[in-house]
């Protein structure tokens, strides 16, 4: 289905505009729109991508005007920025670092427009009062949740860019995205900087500890890439990947994945694990 959609979009400008506008309206399906815009930009250049972005603003504007939901609009810009970084640098590490900035900008928007989260926290306050949870500090919870939602926006933007890249590879470079993803590692210098910032956030009073969500996200993606690469090298069952994703609901598993990615910056597990014959 995705291949057919990619072929339709890349067949011509009219087809691309039709798909981007129509798919931008239904809920959930509209998540494909940023990926399609990114695909056009990465393949035909960011000028062509910008034209598709302008058309994509129409359905995103409908969401904003009719339902007051600015998330589709913000997601479009986030994915588009990351697509521009990938096209310019051809580096997924740079994309992940740019993603930190994208997430931080979204957090700034959430704080400038608190009404987006007011309803959520009103319901949370009612729950806290109904259950006499006097120890829960709602202001602290709101601070952490705001950063967490911005980090989720960052991760979703990267994931949709990967979707667009994989659709591009289906048409023009079969297997190319898999090679890119499997090779994703965080460089040693970048790892030292990110780990140092994580330590500072934990040690220095006054720095929001929730910023760890941003700083750890590149390692989370690198850890996933490593897991996929090792399964492919050993020709192992996809069951191992399914089990890993299921276990990621537990924080301990996510911490372990991040730790392995950090170690991989120096150890390079891919080079040390032989391919299965």
PDB file of C-alpha atoms in Angstrom:
ATOM      1  CA  UNK A   1       0.000   0.000   0.000  1.00  0.00           C
ATOM      2  CA  UNK A   2       2.759   2.435   0.929  1.00  0.00           C
ATOM      3  CA  UNK A   3       4.641   1.672  -2.263  1.00  0.00           C
ATOM      4  CA  UNK A   4       1.520   2.327  -4.328  1.00  0.00           C
ATOM      5  CA  UNK A   5       0.964   5.601  -2.499  1.00  0.00           C
ATOM      6  CA  UNK A   6       4.583   6.620  -3.072  1.00  0.00           C
ATOM      7  CA  UNK A   7       4.315   5.828  -6.790  1.00  0.00           C
ATOM      8  CA  UNK A   8       1.137   7.901  -7.047  1.00  0.00           C
ATOM      9  CA  UNK A   9       2.661  10.905  -5.292  1.00  0.00           C
ATOM     10  CA  UNK A  10       5.870  10.829  -7.326  1.00  0.00           C
ATOM     11  CA  UNK A  11       4.007  10.389 -10.626  1.00  0.00           C
ATOM     12  CA  UNK A  12       3.442  14.123 -10.937  1.00  0.00           C
ATOM     13  CA  UNK A  13       2.634  17.394  -9.196  1.00  0.00           C
ATOM     14  CA  UNK A  14      -1.147  17.035  -9.525  1.00  0.00           C
ATOM     15  CA  UNK A  15      -1.117  13.558  -8.018  1.00  0.00           C
ATOM     16  CA  UNK A  16       1.108  14.717  -5.156  1.00  0.00           C
ATOM     17  CA  UNK A  17      -1.148  17.680  -4.356  1.00  0.00           C
ATOM     18  CA  UNK A  18      -4.269  15.499  -4.485  1.00  0.00           C
ATOM     19  CA  UNK A  19      -2.826  12.891  -2.130  1.00  0.00           C
ATOM     20  CA  UNK A  20      -1.368  15.403   0.315  1.00  0.00           C
ATOM     21  CA  UNK A  21      -4.563  17.470   0.566  1.00  0.00           C
ATOM     22  CA  UNK A  22      -6.980  14.546   0.831  1.00  0.00           C
ATOM     23  CA  UNK A  23      -4.901  12.479   3.239  1.00  0.00           C
ATOM     24  CA  UNK A  24      -4.372  15.526   5.426  1.00  0.00           C
ATOM     25  CA  UNK A  25      -8.019  15.583   6.524  1.00  0.00           C
ATOM     26  CA  UNK A  26      -8.876  12.194   8.129  1.00  0.00           C
ATOM     27  CA  UNK A  27      -7.569  11.635  11.668  1.00  0.00           C
ATOM     28  CA  UNK A  28      -4.563   9.318  12.015  1.00  0.00           C
ATOM     29  CA  UNK A  29      -4.324   8.991   8.226  1.00  0.00           C
ATOM     30  CA  UNK A  30      -3.181  12.618   8.198  1.00  0.00           C
ATOM     31  CA  UNK A  31       0.062  11.469   9.816  1.00  0.00           C
ATOM     32  CA  UNK A  32       1.087  10.313   6.340  1.00  0.00           C
ATOM     33  CA  UNK A  33       1.045  13.873   5.010  1.00  0.00           C
ATOM     34  CA  UNK A  34       4.321  15.057   6.651  1.00  0.00           C
ATOM     35  CA  UNK A  35       6.025  11.861   5.429  1.00  0.00           C
ATOM     36  CA  UNK A  36       4.839  12.484   1.858  1.00  0.00           C
ATOM     37  CA  UNK A  37       5.966  16.119   1.908  1.00  0.00           C
ATOM     38  CA  UNK A  38       9.348  14.997   3.238  1.00  0.00           C
ATOM     39  CA  UNK A  39       9.635  12.333   0.536  1.00  0.00           C
ATOM     40  CA  UNK A  40       9.030  14.880  -2.221  1.00  0.00           C
ATOM     41  CA  UNK A  41      11.539  17.286  -0.681  1.00  0.00           C
ATOM     42  CA  UNK A  42      14.252  14.678  -0.252  1.00  0.00           C
ATOM     43  CA  UNK A  43      13.820  13.352  -3.791  1.00  0.00           C
ATOM     44  CA  UNK A  44      13.087  16.483  -5.835  1.00  0.00           C
ATOM     45  CA  UNK A  45      14.657  19.167  -3.684  1.00  0.00           C
ATOM     46  CA  UNK A  46      13.422  21.318  -0.864  1.00  0.00           C
ATOM     47  CA  UNK A  47      11.991  23.906  -3.278  1.00  0.00           C
ATOM     48  CA  UNK A  48       9.604  21.280  -4.626  1.00  0.00           C
ATOM     49  CA  UNK A  49       9.068  20.105  -1.058  1.00  0.00           C
ATOM     50  CA  UNK A  50       8.183  23.647   0.003  1.00  0.00           C
ATOM     51  CA  UNK A  51       5.468  23.766  -2.670  1.00  0.00           C
ATOM     52  CA  UNK A  52       3.990  20.557  -1.282  1.00  0.00           C
ATOM     53  CA  UNK A  53       4.268  21.982   2.220  1.00  0.00           C
ATOM     54  CA  UNK A  54       2.130  24.951   1.186  1.00  0.00           C
ATOM     55  CA  UNK A  55      -0.558  22.610  -0.122  1.00  0.00           C
ATOM     56  CA  UNK A  56      -0.357  20.531   3.047  1.00  0.00           C
ATOM     57  CA  UNK A  57      -1.127  23.671   5.055  1.00  0.00           C
ATOM     58  CA  UNK A  58      -4.695  23.594   3.696  1.00  0.00           C
ATOM     59  CA  UNK A  59      -5.889  20.466   5.557  1.00  0.00           C
ATOM     60  CA  UNK A  60      -3.733  21.372   8.561  1.00  0.00           C
ATOM     61  CA  UNK A  61      -5.439  24.769   8.577  1.00  0.00           C
ATOM     62  CA  UNK A  62      -8.835  23.047   8.550  1.00  0.00           C
ATOM     63  CA  UNK A  63      -7.835  21.128  11.678  1.00  0.00           C
ATOM     64  CA  UNK A  64      -6.775  24.380  13.331  1.00  0.00           C
ATOM     65  CA  UNK A  65      -9.821  26.448  12.346  1.00  0.00           C
ATOM     66  CA  UNK A  66     -12.561  23.869  12.889  1.00  0.00           C
ATOM     67  CA  UNK A  67     -11.229  21.950  15.877  1.00  0.00           C
ATOM     68  CA  UNK A  68      -8.533  24.234  17.284  1.00  0.00           C
ATOM     69  CA  UNK A  69      -5.956  21.475  16.826  1.00  0.00           C
ATOM     70  CA  UNK A  70      -2.586  22.894  15.805  1.00  0.00           C
ATOM     71  CA  UNK A  71      -0.706  19.593  16.135  1.00  0.00           C
ATOM     72  CA  UNK A  72      -0.945  18.600  12.411  1.00  0.00           C
ATOM     73  CA  UNK A  73       0.414  22.014  11.455  1.00  0.00           C
ATOM     74  CA  UNK A  74       3.306  21.831  13.895  1.00  0.00           C
ATOM     75  CA  UNK A  75       4.105  18.265  12.866  1.00  0.00           C
ATOM     76  CA  UNK A  76       4.341  19.325   9.223  1.00  0.00           C
ATOM     77  CA  UNK A  77       6.963  21.936  10.011  1.00  0.00           C
ATOM     78  CA  UNK A  78       8.896  19.651  12.346  1.00  0.00           C
ATOM     79  CA  UNK A  79       9.217  16.835   9.801  1.00  0.00           C
ATOM     80  CA  UNK A  80       9.993  19.291   7.004  1.00  0.00           C
ATOM     81  CA  UNK A  81      12.874  20.823   8.972  1.00  0.00           C
ATOM     82  CA  UNK A  82      14.323  17.382   9.674  1.00  0.00           C
ATOM     83  CA  UNK A  83      13.953  16.416   5.994  1.00  0.00           C
ATOM     84  CA  UNK A  84      15.935  19.507   5.039  1.00  0.00           C
ATOM     85  CA  UNK A  85      18.668  18.530   7.506  1.00  0.00           C
ATOM     86  CA  UNK A  86      18.840  14.982   6.145  1.00  0.00           C
ATOM     87  CA  UNK A  87      18.991  16.141   2.526  1.00  0.00           C
ATOM     88  CA  UNK A  88      21.724  18.666   3.321  1.00  0.00           C
ATOM     89  CA  UNK A  89      23.908  16.491   5.558  1.00  0.00           C
ATOM     90  CA  UNK A  90      22.937  12.888   4.693  1.00  0.00           C
ATOM     91  CA  UNK A  91      23.427  12.105   8.380  1.00  0.00           C
ATOM     92  CA  UNK A  92      20.816  10.549  10.647  1.00  0.00           C
ATOM     93  CA  UNK A  93      22.881  11.605  13.643  1.00  0.00           C
ATOM     94  CA  UNK A  94      22.472  15.223  12.558  1.00  0.00           C
ATOM     95  CA  UNK A  95      18.753  14.618  12.128  1.00  0.00           C
ATOM     96  CA  UNK A  96      18.486  13.352  15.698  1.00  0.00           C
ATOM     97  CA  UNK A  97      20.428  16.329  17.027  1.00  0.00           C
ATOM     98  CA  UNK A  98      18.206  18.693  15.036  1.00  0.00           C
ATOM     99  CA  UNK A  99      15.264  16.783  16.496  1.00  0.00           C
ATOM    100  CA  UNK A 100      16.273  17.986  19.959  1.00  0.00           C
ATOM    101  CA  UNK A 101      15.859  21.552  18.724  1.00  0.00           C
ATOM    102  CA  UNK A 102      12.529  20.711  17.101  1.00  0.00           C
ATOM    103  CA  UNK A 103      11.269  19.201  20.360  1.00  0.00           C
ATOM    104  CA  UNK A 104      12.459  22.200  22.368  1.00  0.00           C
ATOM    105  CA  UNK A 105      10.630  24.582  20.021  1.00  0.00           C
ATOM    106  CA  UNK A 106       7.437  22.551  20.449  1.00  0.00           C
ATOM    107  CA  UNK A 107       7.815  22.755  24.214  1.00  0.00           C
ATOM    108  CA  UNK A 108       8.199  26.531  23.913  1.00  0.00           C
ATOM    109  CA  UNK A 109       4.957  26.581  21.915  1.00  0.00           C
ATOM    110  CA  UNK A 110       3.150  24.500  24.542  1.00  0.00           C
ATOM    111  CA  UNK A 111       4.246  26.900  27.242  1.00  0.00           C
ATOM    112  CA  UNK A 112       3.244  29.918  25.147  1.00  0.00           C
ATOM    113  CA  UNK A 113      -0.145  28.330  24.404  1.00  0.00           C
ATOM    114  CA  UNK A 114      -1.048  26.564  27.673  1.00  0.00           C
ATOM    115  CA  UNK A 115      -4.656  26.140  26.576  1.00  0.00           C
ATOM    116  CA  UNK A 116      -3.538  23.130  24.509  1.00  0.00           C
ATOM    117  CA  UNK A 117      -2.923  21.180  27.721  1.00  0.00           C
ATOM    118  CA  UNK A 118      -5.366  22.857  30.092  1.00  0.00           C
ATOM    119  CA  UNK A 119      -8.109  20.290  29.489  1.00  0.00           C
ATOM    120  CA  UNK A 120      -5.733  17.403  30.170  1.00  0.00           C
ATOM    121  CA  UNK A 121      -4.555  18.864  33.448  1.00  0.00           C
ATOM    122  CA  UNK A 122      -8.060  19.830  34.515  1.00  0.00           C
ATOM    123  CA  UNK A 123      -9.001  16.161  34.275  1.00  0.00           C
ATOM    124  CA  UNK A 124      -5.821  15.192  36.121  1.00  0.00           C
ATOM    125  CA  UNK A 125      -6.628  17.629  38.918  1.00  0.00           C
ATOM    126  CA  UNK A 126     -10.121  16.158  39.272  1.00  0.00           C
ATOM    127  CA  UNK A 127      -8.607  12.657  39.467  1.00  0.00           C
ATOM    128  CA  UNK A 128      -6.093  13.731  42.124  1.00  0.00           C
ATOM    129  CA  UNK A 129      -8.773  15.344  44.255  1.00  0.00           C
ATOM    130  CA  UNK A 130     -11.190  12.435  43.869  1.00  0.00           C
ATOM    131  CA  UNK A 131      -8.531   9.974  45.043  1.00  0.00           C
ATOM    132  CA  UNK A 132      -7.098  12.192  47.803  1.00  0.00           C
ATOM    133  CA  UNK A 133      -3.608  12.074  46.310  1.00  0.00           C
ATOM    134  CA  UNK A 134      -2.309  14.909  48.437  1.00  0.00           C
ATOM    135  CA  UNK A 135       1.352  14.122  47.729  1.00  0.00           C
ATOM    136  CA  UNK A 136       0.976  14.780  44.016  1.00  0.00           C
ATOM    137  CA  UNK A 137       2.310  18.213  43.076  1.00  0.00           C
ATOM    138  CA  UNK A 138       0.305  19.166  40.008  1.00  0.00           C
ATOM    139  CA  UNK A 139       2.666  21.973  39.006  1.00  0.00           C
ATOM    140  CA  UNK A 140       5.598  19.547  38.954  1.00  0.00           C
ATOM    141  CA  UNK A 141       3.573  17.003  37.007  1.00  0.00           C
ATOM    142  CA  UNK A 142       2.641  19.630  34.439  1.00  0.00           C
ATOM    143  CA  UNK A 143       6.294  20.621  33.982  1.00  0.00           C
ATOM    144  CA  UNK A 144       7.369  17.035  33.344  1.00  0.00           C
ATOM    145  CA  UNK A 145       4.401  16.197  31.132  1.00  0.00           C
ATOM    146  CA  UNK A 146       4.927  19.284  28.976  1.00  0.00           C
ATOM    147  CA  UNK A 147       8.509  18.250  28.238  1.00  0.00           C
ATOM    148  CA  UNK A 148       7.483  14.609  27.783  1.00  0.00           C
ATOM    149  CA  UNK A 149       4.849  15.546  25.185  1.00  0.00           C
ATOM    150  CA  UNK A 150       7.382  17.726  23.369  1.00  0.00           C
ATOM    151  CA  UNK A 151       9.857  14.818  23.360  1.00  0.00           C
ATOM    152  CA  UNK A 152       7.097  12.577  21.974  1.00  0.00           C
ATOM    153  CA  UNK A 153       6.530  15.158  19.221  1.00  0.00           C
ATOM    154  CA  UNK A 154      10.269  15.037  18.507  1.00  0.00           C
ATOM    155  CA  UNK A 155      10.269  11.234  18.290  1.00  0.00           C
ATOM    156  CA  UNK A 156       7.166  11.189  16.090  1.00  0.00           C
ATOM    157  CA  UNK A 157       8.736  13.744  13.739  1.00  0.00           C
ATOM    158  CA  UNK A 158      11.822  11.540  13.352  1.00  0.00           C
ATOM    159  CA  UNK A 159       9.679   8.423  12.855  1.00  0.00           C
ATOM    160  CA  UNK A 160       7.608  10.094  10.124  1.00  0.00           C
ATOM    161  CA  UNK A 161      10.775  11.267   8.392  1.00  0.00           C
ATOM    162  CA  UNK A 162      11.987   7.660   8.462  1.00  0.00           C
ATOM    163  CA  UNK A 163       8.676   6.601   6.937  1.00  0.00           C
ATOM    164  CA  UNK A 164       9.112   9.127   4.139  1.00  0.00           C
ATOM    165  CA  UNK A 165      12.698   7.997   3.588  1.00  0.00           C
ATOM    166  CA  UNK A 166      11.665   4.348   3.441  1.00  0.00           C
ATOM    167  CA  UNK A 167       8.943   5.151   0.877  1.00  0.00           C
ATOM    168  CA  UNK A 168      11.529   6.996  -1.208  1.00  0.00           C
ATOM    169  CA  UNK A 169      13.854   4.002  -1.007  1.00  0.00           C
ATOM    170  CA  UNK A 170      11.073   1.628  -2.112  1.00  0.00           C
ATOM    171  CA  UNK A 171      10.942   3.433  -5.457  1.00  0.00           C
ATOM    172  CA  UNK A 172      14.506   4.551  -6.129  1.00  0.00           C
ATOM    173  CA  UNK A 173      16.859   2.608  -3.883  1.00  0.00           C
ATOM    174  CA  UNK A 174      15.380  -0.679  -2.621  1.00  0.00           C
ATOM    175  CA  UNK A 175      16.975  -1.654   0.659  1.00  0.00           C
ATOM    176  CA  UNK A 176      18.677   1.718   0.939  1.00  0.00           C
ATOM    177  CA  UNK A 177      16.788   2.926   3.974  1.00  0.00           C
ATOM    178  CA  UNK A 178      17.424  -0.353   5.773  1.00  0.00           C
ATOM    179  CA  UNK A 179      21.158   0.110   5.246  1.00  0.00           C
ATOM    180  CA  UNK A 180      20.977   3.700   6.513  1.00  0.00           C
ATOM    181  CA  UNK A 181      18.966   2.739   9.575  1.00  0.00           C
ATOM    182  CA  UNK A 182      21.116  -0.267  10.443  1.00  0.00           C
ATOM    183  CA  UNK A 183      24.228   1.896  10.250  1.00  0.00           C
ATOM    184  CA  UNK A 184      22.842   4.554  12.617  1.00  0.00           C
ATOM    185  CA  UNK A 185      25.273   5.140  15.485  1.00  0.00           C
ATOM    186  CA  UNK A 186      26.008   8.165  17.639  1.00  0.00           C
ATOM    187  CA  UNK A 187      29.611   9.329  17.277  1.00  0.00           C
ATOM    188  CA  UNK A 188      31.946   9.313  20.245  1.00  0.00           C
ATOM    189  CA  UNK A 189      32.262  13.102  20.497  1.00  0.00           C
ATOM    190  CA  UNK A 190      28.497  13.582  20.259  1.00  0.00           C
ATOM    191  CA  UNK A 191      27.967  10.852  22.853  1.00  0.00           C
ATOM    192  CA  UNK A 192      30.352  12.560  25.268  1.00  0.00           C
ATOM    193  CA  UNK A 193      28.512  15.865  24.834  1.00  0.00           C
ATOM    194  CA  UNK A 194      25.060  14.342  25.273  1.00  0.00           C
ATOM    195  CA  UNK A 195      26.058  12.212  28.267  1.00  0.00           C
ATOM    196  CA  UNK A 196      27.760  15.236  29.820  1.00  0.00           C
ATOM    197  CA  UNK A 197      24.568  17.257  29.396  1.00  0.00           C
ATOM    198  CA  UNK A 198      22.527  14.441  30.936  1.00  0.00           C
ATOM    199  CA  UNK A 199      24.838  14.461  33.958  1.00  0.00           C
ATOM    200  CA  UNK A 200      24.547  18.239  34.245  1.00  0.00           C
ATOM    201  CA  UNK A 201      20.761  18.059  34.169  1.00  0.00           C
ATOM    202  CA  UNK A 202      20.882  15.552  37.026  1.00  0.00           C
ATOM    203  CA  UNK A 203      23.489  17.404  39.075  1.00  0.00           C
ATOM    204  CA  UNK A 204      22.946  21.138  38.568  1.00  0.00           C
ATOM    205  CA  UNK A 205      20.058  22.480  40.583  1.00  0.00           C
ATOM    206  CA  UNK A 206      17.632  24.564  38.568  1.00  0.00           C
ATOM    207  CA  UNK A 207      17.990  22.670  35.298  1.00  0.00           C
ATOM    208  CA  UNK A 208      14.810  20.745  34.380  1.00  0.00           C
ATOM    209  CA  UNK A 209      15.467  17.028  34.826  1.00  0.00           C
ATOM    210  CA  UNK A 210      12.834  16.312  32.174  1.00  0.00           C
ATOM    211  CA  UNK A 211      15.276  17.557  29.529  1.00  0.00           C
ATOM    212  CA  UNK A 212      16.717  14.055  29.749  1.00  0.00           C
ATOM    213  CA  UNK A 213      13.868  13.010  27.437  1.00  0.00           C
ATOM    214  CA  UNK A 214      15.429  15.084  24.641  1.00  0.00           C
ATOM    215  CA  UNK A 215      19.034  14.179  25.358  1.00  0.00           C
ATOM    216  CA  UNK A 216      18.372  10.446  25.567  1.00  0.00           C
ATOM    217  CA  UNK A 217      16.182  10.257  22.442  1.00  0.00           C
ATOM    218  CA  UNK A 218      19.107   9.988  19.967  1.00  0.00           C
ATOM    219  CA  UNK A 219      20.440   6.996  21.914  1.00  0.00           C
ATOM    220  CA  UNK A 220      16.999   5.388  21.926  1.00  0.00           C
ATOM    221  CA  UNK A 221      16.832   5.558  18.117  1.00  0.00           C
ATOM    222  CA  UNK A 222      20.436   4.354  17.844  1.00  0.00           C
ATOM    223  CA  UNK A 223      19.630   1.441  20.141  1.00  0.00           C
ATOM    224  CA  UNK A 224      16.669   0.439  17.993  1.00  0.00           C
ATOM    225  CA  UNK A 225      18.844   0.662  14.885  1.00  0.00           C
ATOM    226  CA  UNK A 226      21.458  -1.550  16.529  1.00  0.00           C
ATOM    227  CA  UNK A 227      18.867  -4.164  17.467  1.00  0.00           C
ATOM    228  CA  UNK A 228      17.531  -4.271  13.897  1.00  0.00           C
ATOM    229  CA  UNK A 229      21.069  -4.496  12.508  1.00  0.00           C
ATOM    230  CA  UNK A 230      22.070  -7.384  14.763  1.00  0.00           C
ATOM    231  CA  UNK A 231      18.911  -9.338  13.996  1.00  0.00           C
ATOM    232  CA  UNK A 232      19.589  -8.873  10.282  1.00  0.00           C
ATOM    233  CA  UNK A 233      23.268  -9.868  10.592  1.00  0.00           C
ATOM    234  CA  UNK A 234      22.368 -13.073  12.406  1.00  0.00           C
ATOM    235  CA  UNK A 235      19.347 -13.762  10.159  1.00  0.00           C
ATOM    236  CA  UNK A 236      17.367 -14.154  13.381  1.00  0.00           C
ATOM    237  CA  UNK A 237      13.614 -14.364  13.678  1.00  0.00           C
ATOM    238  CA  UNK A 238      11.620 -11.133  13.645  1.00  0.00           C
ATOM    239  CA  UNK A 239      10.184 -12.420  16.917  1.00  0.00           C
ATOM    240  CA  UNK A 240      13.194 -10.925  18.719  1.00  0.00           C
ATOM    241  CA  UNK A 241      12.311  -7.468  17.469  1.00  0.00           C
ATOM    242  CA  UNK A 242       8.651  -7.914  18.348  1.00  0.00           C
ATOM    243  CA  UNK A 243       9.611  -9.015  21.859  1.00  0.00           C
ATOM    244  CA  UNK A 244      11.955  -6.040  22.234  1.00  0.00           C
ATOM    245  CA  UNK A 245       9.285  -3.519  21.238  1.00  0.00           C
ATOM    246  CA  UNK A 246       6.806  -5.120  23.639  1.00  0.00           C
ATOM    247  CA  UNK A 247       9.334  -4.909  26.479  1.00  0.00           C
ATOM    248  CA  UNK A 248       9.995  -1.235  25.829  1.00  0.00           C
ATOM    249  CA  UNK A 249       6.848  -0.389  27.787  1.00  0.00           C
ATOM    250  CA  UNK A 250       9.022  -1.049  30.855  1.00  0.00           C
ATOM    251  CA  UNK A 251      11.369   1.848  31.713  1.00  0.00           C
ATOM    252  CA  UNK A 252      14.169  -0.554  32.657  1.00  0.00           C
ATOM    253  CA  UNK A 253      14.227  -1.951  29.120  1.00  0.00           C
ATOM    254  CA  UNK A 254      14.410   1.552  27.656  1.00  0.00           C
ATOM    255  CA  UNK A 255      17.286   2.442  29.996  1.00  0.00           C
ATOM    256  CA  UNK A 256      19.106  -0.717  28.907  1.00  0.00           C
ATOM    257  CA  UNK A 257      18.564   0.108  25.227  1.00  0.00           C
ATOM    258  CA  UNK A 258      19.995   3.604  25.739  1.00  0.00           C
ATOM    259  CA  UNK A 259      22.972   2.255  27.689  1.00  0.00           C
ATOM    260  CA  UNK A 260      23.790  -0.268  24.951  1.00  0.00           C
ATOM    261  CA  UNK A 261      23.644   2.511  22.342  1.00  0.00           C
ATOM    262  CA  UNK A 262      26.077   4.587  24.400  1.00  0.00           C
ATOM    263  CA  UNK A 263      28.495   1.664  24.694  1.00  0.00           C
ATOM    264  CA  UNK A 264      28.098   0.995  20.962  1.00  0.00           C
ATOM    265  CA  UNK A 265      29.582   4.420  20.212  1.00  0.00           C
ATOM    266  CA  UNK A 266      32.952   2.950  21.236  1.00  0.00           C
ATOM    267  CA  UNK A 267      32.516  -0.813  20.993  1.00  0.00           C
ATOM    268  CA  UNK A 268      30.708  -1.015  17.587  1.00  0.00           C
ATOM    269  CA  UNK A 269      28.773  -4.238  18.089  1.00  0.00           C
ATOM    270  CA  UNK A 270      27.963  -4.504  14.371  1.00  0.00           C
ATOM    271  CA  UNK A 271      31.628  -4.907  13.462  1.00  0.00           C
ATOM    272  CA  UNK A 272      32.142  -7.545  16.140  1.00  0.00           C
ATOM    273  CA  UNK A 273      29.129  -9.727  15.364  1.00  0.00           C
ATOM    274  CA  UNK A 274      29.744 -11.932  12.307  1.00  0.00           C
ATOM    275  CA  UNK A 275      27.098 -12.344   9.667  1.00  0.00           C
ATOM    276  CA  UNK A 276      25.297 -15.637   9.489  1.00  0.00           C
ATOM    277  CA  UNK A 277      26.178 -17.597   6.391  1.00  0.00           C
TER     278      UNK A 277
END
